Amino acid sequence: VFGYGSLMWRPGFDFIEQRPARINGAHRALCVISHFHRGTPEKPGLVLGLDQGGSCRGIAFRVEGKKRGEVIAYLREREQVTSVYLEKYRMVDLLDGDRARVTALCFLVDRGHAQYSGVLTPEEQLAYVKRGHGKSGNNPDYVLATVEALHALGIRDRGLEWLAERLKPERPFTP
């Protein structure tokens, strides 16, 4: 399983191993309007998706074979509440140890889905994030936790860092 957002800091499933990894052909983007986890239909939030183009560093989680079905069922229930992602298997490069290429389950944003925001300005992203609160908590904490997880991996994301700097004074994040 390839994690690039909240899966990095809250996978929610059993795994045998986690390793830094990169997927090519998709990049991390705040491009999914959240009506459930970090917002509501009346006050939507904004969450990450893997969008077309570029590359994305994250974490590859290796799951025990006998738990594969259980993990996939959990991820579908968690990630596919509104079917905004396309569930795909893609090659990812492991970035440590033997630097192998492995196949991983990835959740890519469906650009044809009504909740795909397209490219938003940083100010538009900030407006969504500030007001978003859903079943999984408030949207600012989601952004701050993701930035913290990225920093722990040595990954810089200037767009998310810009948002985090504007969110910290209003909602201090405590892990």
PDB file of C-alpha atoms in Angstrom:
ATOM      1  CA  VAL A   1       0.000   0.000   0.000  1.00  0.00           C
ATOM      2  CA  PHE A   2       1.387   3.423  -0.951  1.00  0.00           C
ATOM      3  CA  GLY A   3       0.704   6.166   1.614  1.00  0.00           C
ATOM      4  CA  TYR A   4       1.161   9.823   0.703  1.00  0.00           C
ATOM      5  CA  GLY A   5      -1.148  11.643   3.167  1.00  0.00           C
ATOM      6  CA  SER A   6      -2.907  10.487   6.315  1.00  0.00           C
ATOM      7  CA  LEU A   7      -1.949   6.862   5.627  1.00  0.00           C
ATOM      8  CA  MET A   8       1.632   7.890   6.467  1.00  0.00           C
ATOM      9  CA  TRP A   9       0.768   8.970  10.008  1.00  0.00           C
ATOM     10  CA  ARG A  10      -2.368   6.901  10.651  1.00  0.00           C
ATOM     11  CA  PRO A  11      -2.359   3.788   8.493  1.00  0.00           C
ATOM     12  CA  GLY A  12      -5.011   2.013  10.580  1.00  0.00           C
ATOM     13  CA  PHE A  13      -4.076  -1.472   9.381  1.00  0.00           C
ATOM     14  CA  ASP A  14      -1.509  -4.114  10.321  1.00  0.00           C
ATOM     15  CA  PHE A  15       1.649  -4.176   8.239  1.00  0.00           C
ATOM     16  CA  ILE A  16       4.917  -6.093   8.371  1.00  0.00           C
ATOM     17  CA  GLU A  17       7.182  -3.346   7.099  1.00  0.00           C
ATOM     18  CA  GLN A  18       7.156   0.290   6.041  1.00  0.00           C
ATOM     19  CA  ARG A  19       9.730   1.876   3.772  1.00  0.00           C
ATOM     20  CA  PRO A  20      10.212   5.254   2.127  1.00  0.00           C
ATOM     21  CA  ALA A  21       9.008   5.056  -1.450  1.00  0.00           C
ATOM     22  CA  ARG A  22       8.289   7.075  -4.589  1.00  0.00           C
ATOM     23  CA  ILE A  23       5.633   6.760  -7.254  1.00  0.00           C
ATOM     24  CA  ASN A  24       6.236   8.279 -10.674  1.00  0.00           C
ATOM     25  CA  GLY A  25       3.467   9.703 -12.840  1.00  0.00           C
ATOM     26  CA  ALA A  26       1.456  11.144  -9.935  1.00  0.00           C
ATOM     27  CA  HIS A  27       1.984  13.895  -7.386  1.00  0.00           C
ATOM     28  CA  ARG A  28       0.545  14.769  -3.950  1.00  0.00           C
ATOM     29  CA  ALA A  29      -2.059  17.546  -4.235  1.00  0.00           C
ATOM     30  CA  LEU A  30      -4.731  19.106  -2.038  1.00  0.00           C
ATOM     31  CA  CYS A  31      -7.364  18.499  -4.679  1.00  0.00           C
ATOM     32  CA  VAL A  32     -10.179  16.508  -3.062  1.00  0.00           C
ATOM     33  CA  ILE A  33     -13.105  18.400  -1.563  1.00  0.00           C
ATOM     34  CA  SER A  34     -13.940  16.500   1.621  1.00  0.00           C
ATOM     35  CA  HIS A  35     -17.591  15.997   2.540  1.00  0.00           C
ATOM     36  CA  PHE A  36     -16.949  13.300   5.124  1.00  0.00           C
ATOM     37  CA  HIS A  37     -13.556  12.901   6.835  1.00  0.00           C
ATOM     38  CA  ARG A  38     -12.456  16.564   7.049  1.00  0.00           C
ATOM     39  CA  GLY A  39     -15.594  18.447   6.104  1.00  0.00           C
ATOM     40  CA  THR A  40     -19.309  18.197   5.412  1.00  0.00           C
ATOM     41  CA  PRO A  41     -21.373  18.969   2.296  1.00  0.00           C
ATOM     42  CA  GLU A  42     -22.344  22.287   3.954  1.00  0.00           C
ATOM     43  CA  LYS A  43     -18.771  23.157   5.019  1.00  0.00           C
ATOM     44  CA  PRO A  44     -16.404  21.106   2.888  1.00  0.00           C
ATOM     45  CA  GLY A  45     -12.776  20.613   3.760  1.00  0.00           C
ATOM     46  CA  LEU A  46      -9.870  19.702   1.496  1.00  0.00           C
ATOM     47  CA  VAL A  47      -7.756  16.549   1.521  1.00  0.00           C
ATOM     48  CA  LEU A  48      -4.937  15.094  -0.505  1.00  0.00           C
ATOM     49  CA  GLY A  49      -5.124  13.045  -3.646  1.00  0.00           C
ATOM     50  CA  LEU A  50      -2.576  11.579  -5.993  1.00  0.00           C
ATOM     51  CA  ASP A  51      -3.085  13.650  -9.129  1.00  0.00           C
ATOM     52  CA  GLN A  52      -1.664  13.138 -12.617  1.00  0.00           C
ATOM     53  CA  GLY A  53       1.928  14.003 -13.428  1.00  0.00           C
ATOM     54  CA  GLY A  54       5.206  14.353 -11.577  1.00  0.00           C
ATOM     55  CA  SER A  55       6.237  12.087  -8.744  1.00  0.00           C
ATOM     56  CA  CYS A  56       5.452  11.668  -5.073  1.00  0.00           C
ATOM     57  CA  ARG A  57       7.485  10.428  -2.140  1.00  0.00           C
ATOM     58  CA  GLY A  58       5.667   8.658   0.666  1.00  0.00           C
ATOM     59  CA  ILE A  59       5.665   5.308   2.454  1.00  0.00           C
ATOM     60  CA  ALA A  60       5.172   1.809   1.076  1.00  0.00           C
ATOM     61  CA  PHE A  61       3.571  -0.565   3.564  1.00  0.00           C
ATOM     62  CA  ARG A  62       4.082  -4.318   3.134  1.00  0.00           C
ATOM     63  CA  VAL A  63       1.091  -6.322   4.282  1.00  0.00           C
ATOM     64  CA  GLU A  64       1.095  -9.980   5.210  1.00  0.00           C
ATOM     65  CA  GLY A  65      -0.460 -12.057   2.415  1.00  0.00           C
ATOM     66  CA  LYS A  66      -3.162 -13.566   4.601  1.00  0.00           C
ATOM     67  CA  LYS A  67      -4.288 -10.059   5.675  1.00  0.00           C
ATOM     68  CA  ARG A  68      -4.454  -8.655   2.140  1.00  0.00           C
ATOM     69  CA  GLY A  69      -8.253  -8.924   1.788  1.00  0.00           C
ATOM     70  CA  GLU A  70      -8.853  -7.487   5.252  1.00  0.00           C
ATOM     71  CA  VAL A  71      -6.575  -4.505   4.581  1.00  0.00           C
ATOM     72  CA  ILE A  72      -8.115  -3.802   1.173  1.00  0.00           C
ATOM     73  CA  ALA A  73     -11.620  -3.939   2.683  1.00  0.00           C
ATOM     74  CA  TYR A  74     -10.540  -1.511   5.436  1.00  0.00           C
ATOM     75  CA  LEU A  75      -8.965   0.885   2.930  1.00  0.00           C
ATOM     76  CA  ARG A  76     -12.027   0.822   0.678  1.00  0.00           C
ATOM     77  CA  GLU A  77     -14.263   1.650   3.622  1.00  0.00           C
ATOM     78  CA  ARG A  78     -11.936   4.450   4.730  1.00  0.00           C
ATOM     79  CA  GLU A  79     -10.841   5.961   1.426  1.00  0.00           C
ATOM     80  CA  GLN A  80     -13.797   5.304  -0.845  1.00  0.00           C
ATOM     81  CA  VAL A  81     -16.687   6.770   1.175  1.00  0.00           C
ATOM     82  CA  THR A  82     -17.668   8.868  -1.857  1.00  0.00           C
ATOM     83  CA  SER A  83     -15.689   6.921  -4.519  1.00  0.00           C
ATOM     84  CA  VAL A  84     -13.464   9.911  -5.282  1.00  0.00           C
ATOM     85  CA  TYR A  85     -10.361   7.745  -5.798  1.00  0.00           C
ATOM     86  CA  LEU A  86      -9.417   5.251  -8.465  1.00  0.00           C
ATOM     87  CA  GLU A  87      -7.979   2.141  -6.870  1.00  0.00           C
ATOM     88  CA  LYS A  88      -4.903   1.175  -8.923  1.00  0.00           C
ATOM     89  CA  TYR A  89      -1.850  -1.024  -8.575  1.00  0.00           C
ATOM     90  CA  ARG A  90       1.287   0.853  -9.589  1.00  0.00           C
ATOM     91  CA  MET A  91       5.007   0.289  -9.457  1.00  0.00           C
ATOM     92  CA  VAL A  92       6.714   2.211  -6.662  1.00  0.00           C
ATOM     93  CA  ASP A  93      10.422   2.564  -6.008  1.00  0.00           C
ATOM     94  CA  LEU A  94      11.639   1.764  -2.515  1.00  0.00           C
ATOM     95  CA  LEU A  95      14.146   4.423  -1.531  1.00  0.00           C
ATOM     96  CA  ASP A  96      16.228   2.545   1.023  1.00  0.00           C
ATOM     97  CA  GLY A  97      17.910  -0.817   1.436  1.00  0.00           C
ATOM     98  CA  ASP A  98      17.848  -2.793  -1.803  1.00  0.00           C
ATOM     99  CA  ARG A  99      16.010   0.037  -3.615  1.00  0.00           C
ATOM    100  CA  ALA A 100      13.636  -2.461  -5.199  1.00  0.00           C
ATOM    101  CA  ARG A 101      10.578  -1.753  -7.348  1.00  0.00           C
ATOM    102  CA  VAL A 102       7.384  -3.201  -5.945  1.00  0.00           C
ATOM    103  CA  THR A 103       3.721  -3.160  -6.873  1.00  0.00           C
ATOM    104  CA  ALA A 104       1.576  -1.186  -4.444  1.00  0.00           C
ATOM    105  CA  LEU A 105      -2.092  -0.396  -4.076  1.00  0.00           C
ATOM    106  CA  CYS A 106      -2.572   3.345  -4.672  1.00  0.00           C
ATOM    107  CA  PHE A 107      -5.560   5.643  -4.463  1.00  0.00           C
ATOM    108  CA  LEU A 108      -5.420   8.138  -7.343  1.00  0.00           C
ATOM    109  CA  VAL A 109      -7.904  10.996  -7.539  1.00  0.00           C
ATOM    110  CA  ASP A 110     -10.673  10.587 -10.107  1.00  0.00           C
ATOM    111  CA  ARG A 111     -10.548  13.831 -12.090  1.00  0.00           C
ATOM    112  CA  GLY A 112     -14.086  13.201 -13.322  1.00  0.00           C
ATOM    113  CA  HIS A 113     -15.559  13.071  -9.798  1.00  0.00           C
ATOM    114  CA  ALA A 114     -17.601  16.039  -8.527  1.00  0.00           C
ATOM    115  CA  GLN A 115     -15.290  16.342  -5.479  1.00  0.00           C
ATOM    116  CA  TYR A 116     -12.150  16.848  -7.577  1.00  0.00           C
ATOM    117  CA  SER A 117     -11.265  20.497  -7.064  1.00  0.00           C
ATOM    118  CA  GLY A 118      -8.747  20.879  -9.831  1.00  0.00           C
ATOM    119  CA  VAL A 119      -5.937  23.329  -9.126  1.00  0.00           C
ATOM    120  CA  LEU A 120      -6.789  25.808  -6.376  1.00  0.00           C
ATOM    121  CA  THR A 121      -4.788  28.863  -5.349  1.00  0.00           C
ATOM    122  CA  PRO A 122      -3.058  28.642  -1.955  1.00  0.00           C
ATOM    123  CA  GLU A 123      -5.599  31.139  -0.600  1.00  0.00           C
ATOM    124  CA  GLU A 124      -8.513  28.992  -1.813  1.00  0.00           C
ATOM    125  CA  GLN A 125      -6.919  25.924  -0.214  1.00  0.00           C
ATOM    126  CA  LEU A 126      -6.501  27.812   3.058  1.00  0.00           C
ATOM    127  CA  ALA A 127     -10.167  28.866   3.066  1.00  0.00           C
ATOM    128  CA  TYR A 128     -11.329  25.248   2.657  1.00  0.00           C
ATOM    129  CA  VAL A 129      -8.903  23.931   5.278  1.00  0.00           C
ATOM    130  CA  LYS A 130      -9.763  26.578   7.881  1.00  0.00           C
ATOM    131  CA  ARG A 131     -13.473  25.766   7.818  1.00  0.00           C
ATOM    132  CA  GLY A 132     -13.285  22.005   7.350  1.00  0.00           C
ATOM    133  CA  HIS A 133     -14.292  19.631  10.143  1.00  0.00           C
ATOM    134  CA  GLY A 134     -15.625  16.131   9.576  1.00  0.00           C
ATOM    135  CA  LYS A 135     -15.915  12.637  11.016  1.00  0.00           C
ATOM    136  CA  SER A 136     -12.116  12.249  11.292  1.00  0.00           C
ATOM    137  CA  GLY A 137     -11.512  15.665  12.873  1.00  0.00           C
ATOM    138  CA  ASN A 138     -10.652  19.161  11.822  1.00  0.00           C
ATOM    139  CA  ASN A 139      -8.961  19.926   8.544  1.00  0.00           C
ATOM    140  CA  PRO A 140      -6.105  22.051   9.953  1.00  0.00           C
ATOM    141  CA  ASP A 141      -4.890  19.124  12.088  1.00  0.00           C
ATOM    142  CA  TYR A 142      -4.873  16.914   8.969  1.00  0.00           C
ATOM    143  CA  VAL A 143      -2.600  19.358   7.135  1.00  0.00           C
ATOM    144  CA  LEU A 144      -0.318  19.873  10.145  1.00  0.00           C
ATOM    145  CA  ALA A 145       0.023  16.125  10.805  1.00  0.00           C
ATOM    146  CA  THR A 146       0.830  15.502   7.155  1.00  0.00           C
ATOM    147  CA  VAL A 147       3.528  18.178   7.114  1.00  0.00           C
ATOM    148  CA  GLU A 148       5.003  16.690  10.293  1.00  0.00           C
ATOM    149  CA  ALA A 149       5.044  13.201   8.740  1.00  0.00           C
ATOM    150  CA  LEU A 150       6.655  14.553   5.579  1.00  0.00           C
ATOM    151  CA  HIS A 151       9.358  16.328   7.582  1.00  0.00           C
ATOM    152  CA  ALA A 152      10.065  13.089   9.488  1.00  0.00           C
ATOM    153  CA  LEU A 153      10.810  11.512   6.090  1.00  0.00           C
ATOM    154  CA  GLY A 154      12.938  14.454   4.974  1.00  0.00           C
ATOM    155  CA  ILE A 155      10.316  15.548   2.431  1.00  0.00           C
ATOM    156  CA  ARG A 156       9.569  19.203   1.741  1.00  0.00           C
ATOM    157  CA  ASP A 157       6.213  20.249   0.315  1.00  0.00           C
ATOM    158  CA  ARG A 158       6.226  24.017  -0.040  1.00  0.00           C
ATOM    159  CA  GLY A 159       2.480  24.287  -0.640  1.00  0.00           C
ATOM    160  CA  LEU A 160       1.563  22.306   2.477  1.00  0.00           C
ATOM    161  CA  GLU A 161       4.239  24.124   4.488  1.00  0.00           C
ATOM    162  CA  TRP A 162       2.761  27.483   3.410  1.00  0.00           C
ATOM    163  CA  LEU A 163      -0.636  26.336   4.687  1.00  0.00           C
ATOM    164  CA  ALA A 164       0.833  24.927   7.917  1.00  0.00           C
ATOM    165  CA  GLU A 165       2.518  28.242   8.716  1.00  0.00           C
ATOM    166  CA  ARG A 166      -0.835  30.003   8.419  1.00  0.00           C
ATOM    167  CA  LEU A 167      -2.679  27.380  10.461  1.00  0.00           C
ATOM    168  CA  LYS A 168      -0.306  27.000  13.425  1.00  0.00           C
ATOM    169  CA  PRO A 169      -1.162  30.284  15.178  1.00  0.00           C
ATOM    170  CA  GLU A 170      -4.897  29.537  14.975  1.00  0.00           C
ATOM    171  CA  ARG A 171      -4.829  25.853  15.841  1.00  0.00           C
ATOM    172  CA  PRO A 172      -1.617  24.688  17.469  1.00  0.00           C
ATOM    173  CA  PHE A 173      -1.055  21.053  16.545  1.00  0.00           C
ATOM    174  CA  THR A 174      -0.029  18.670  19.293  1.00  0.00           C
ATOM    175  CA  PRO A 175       0.706  15.130  18.126  1.00  0.00           C
TER     176      PRO A 175
END
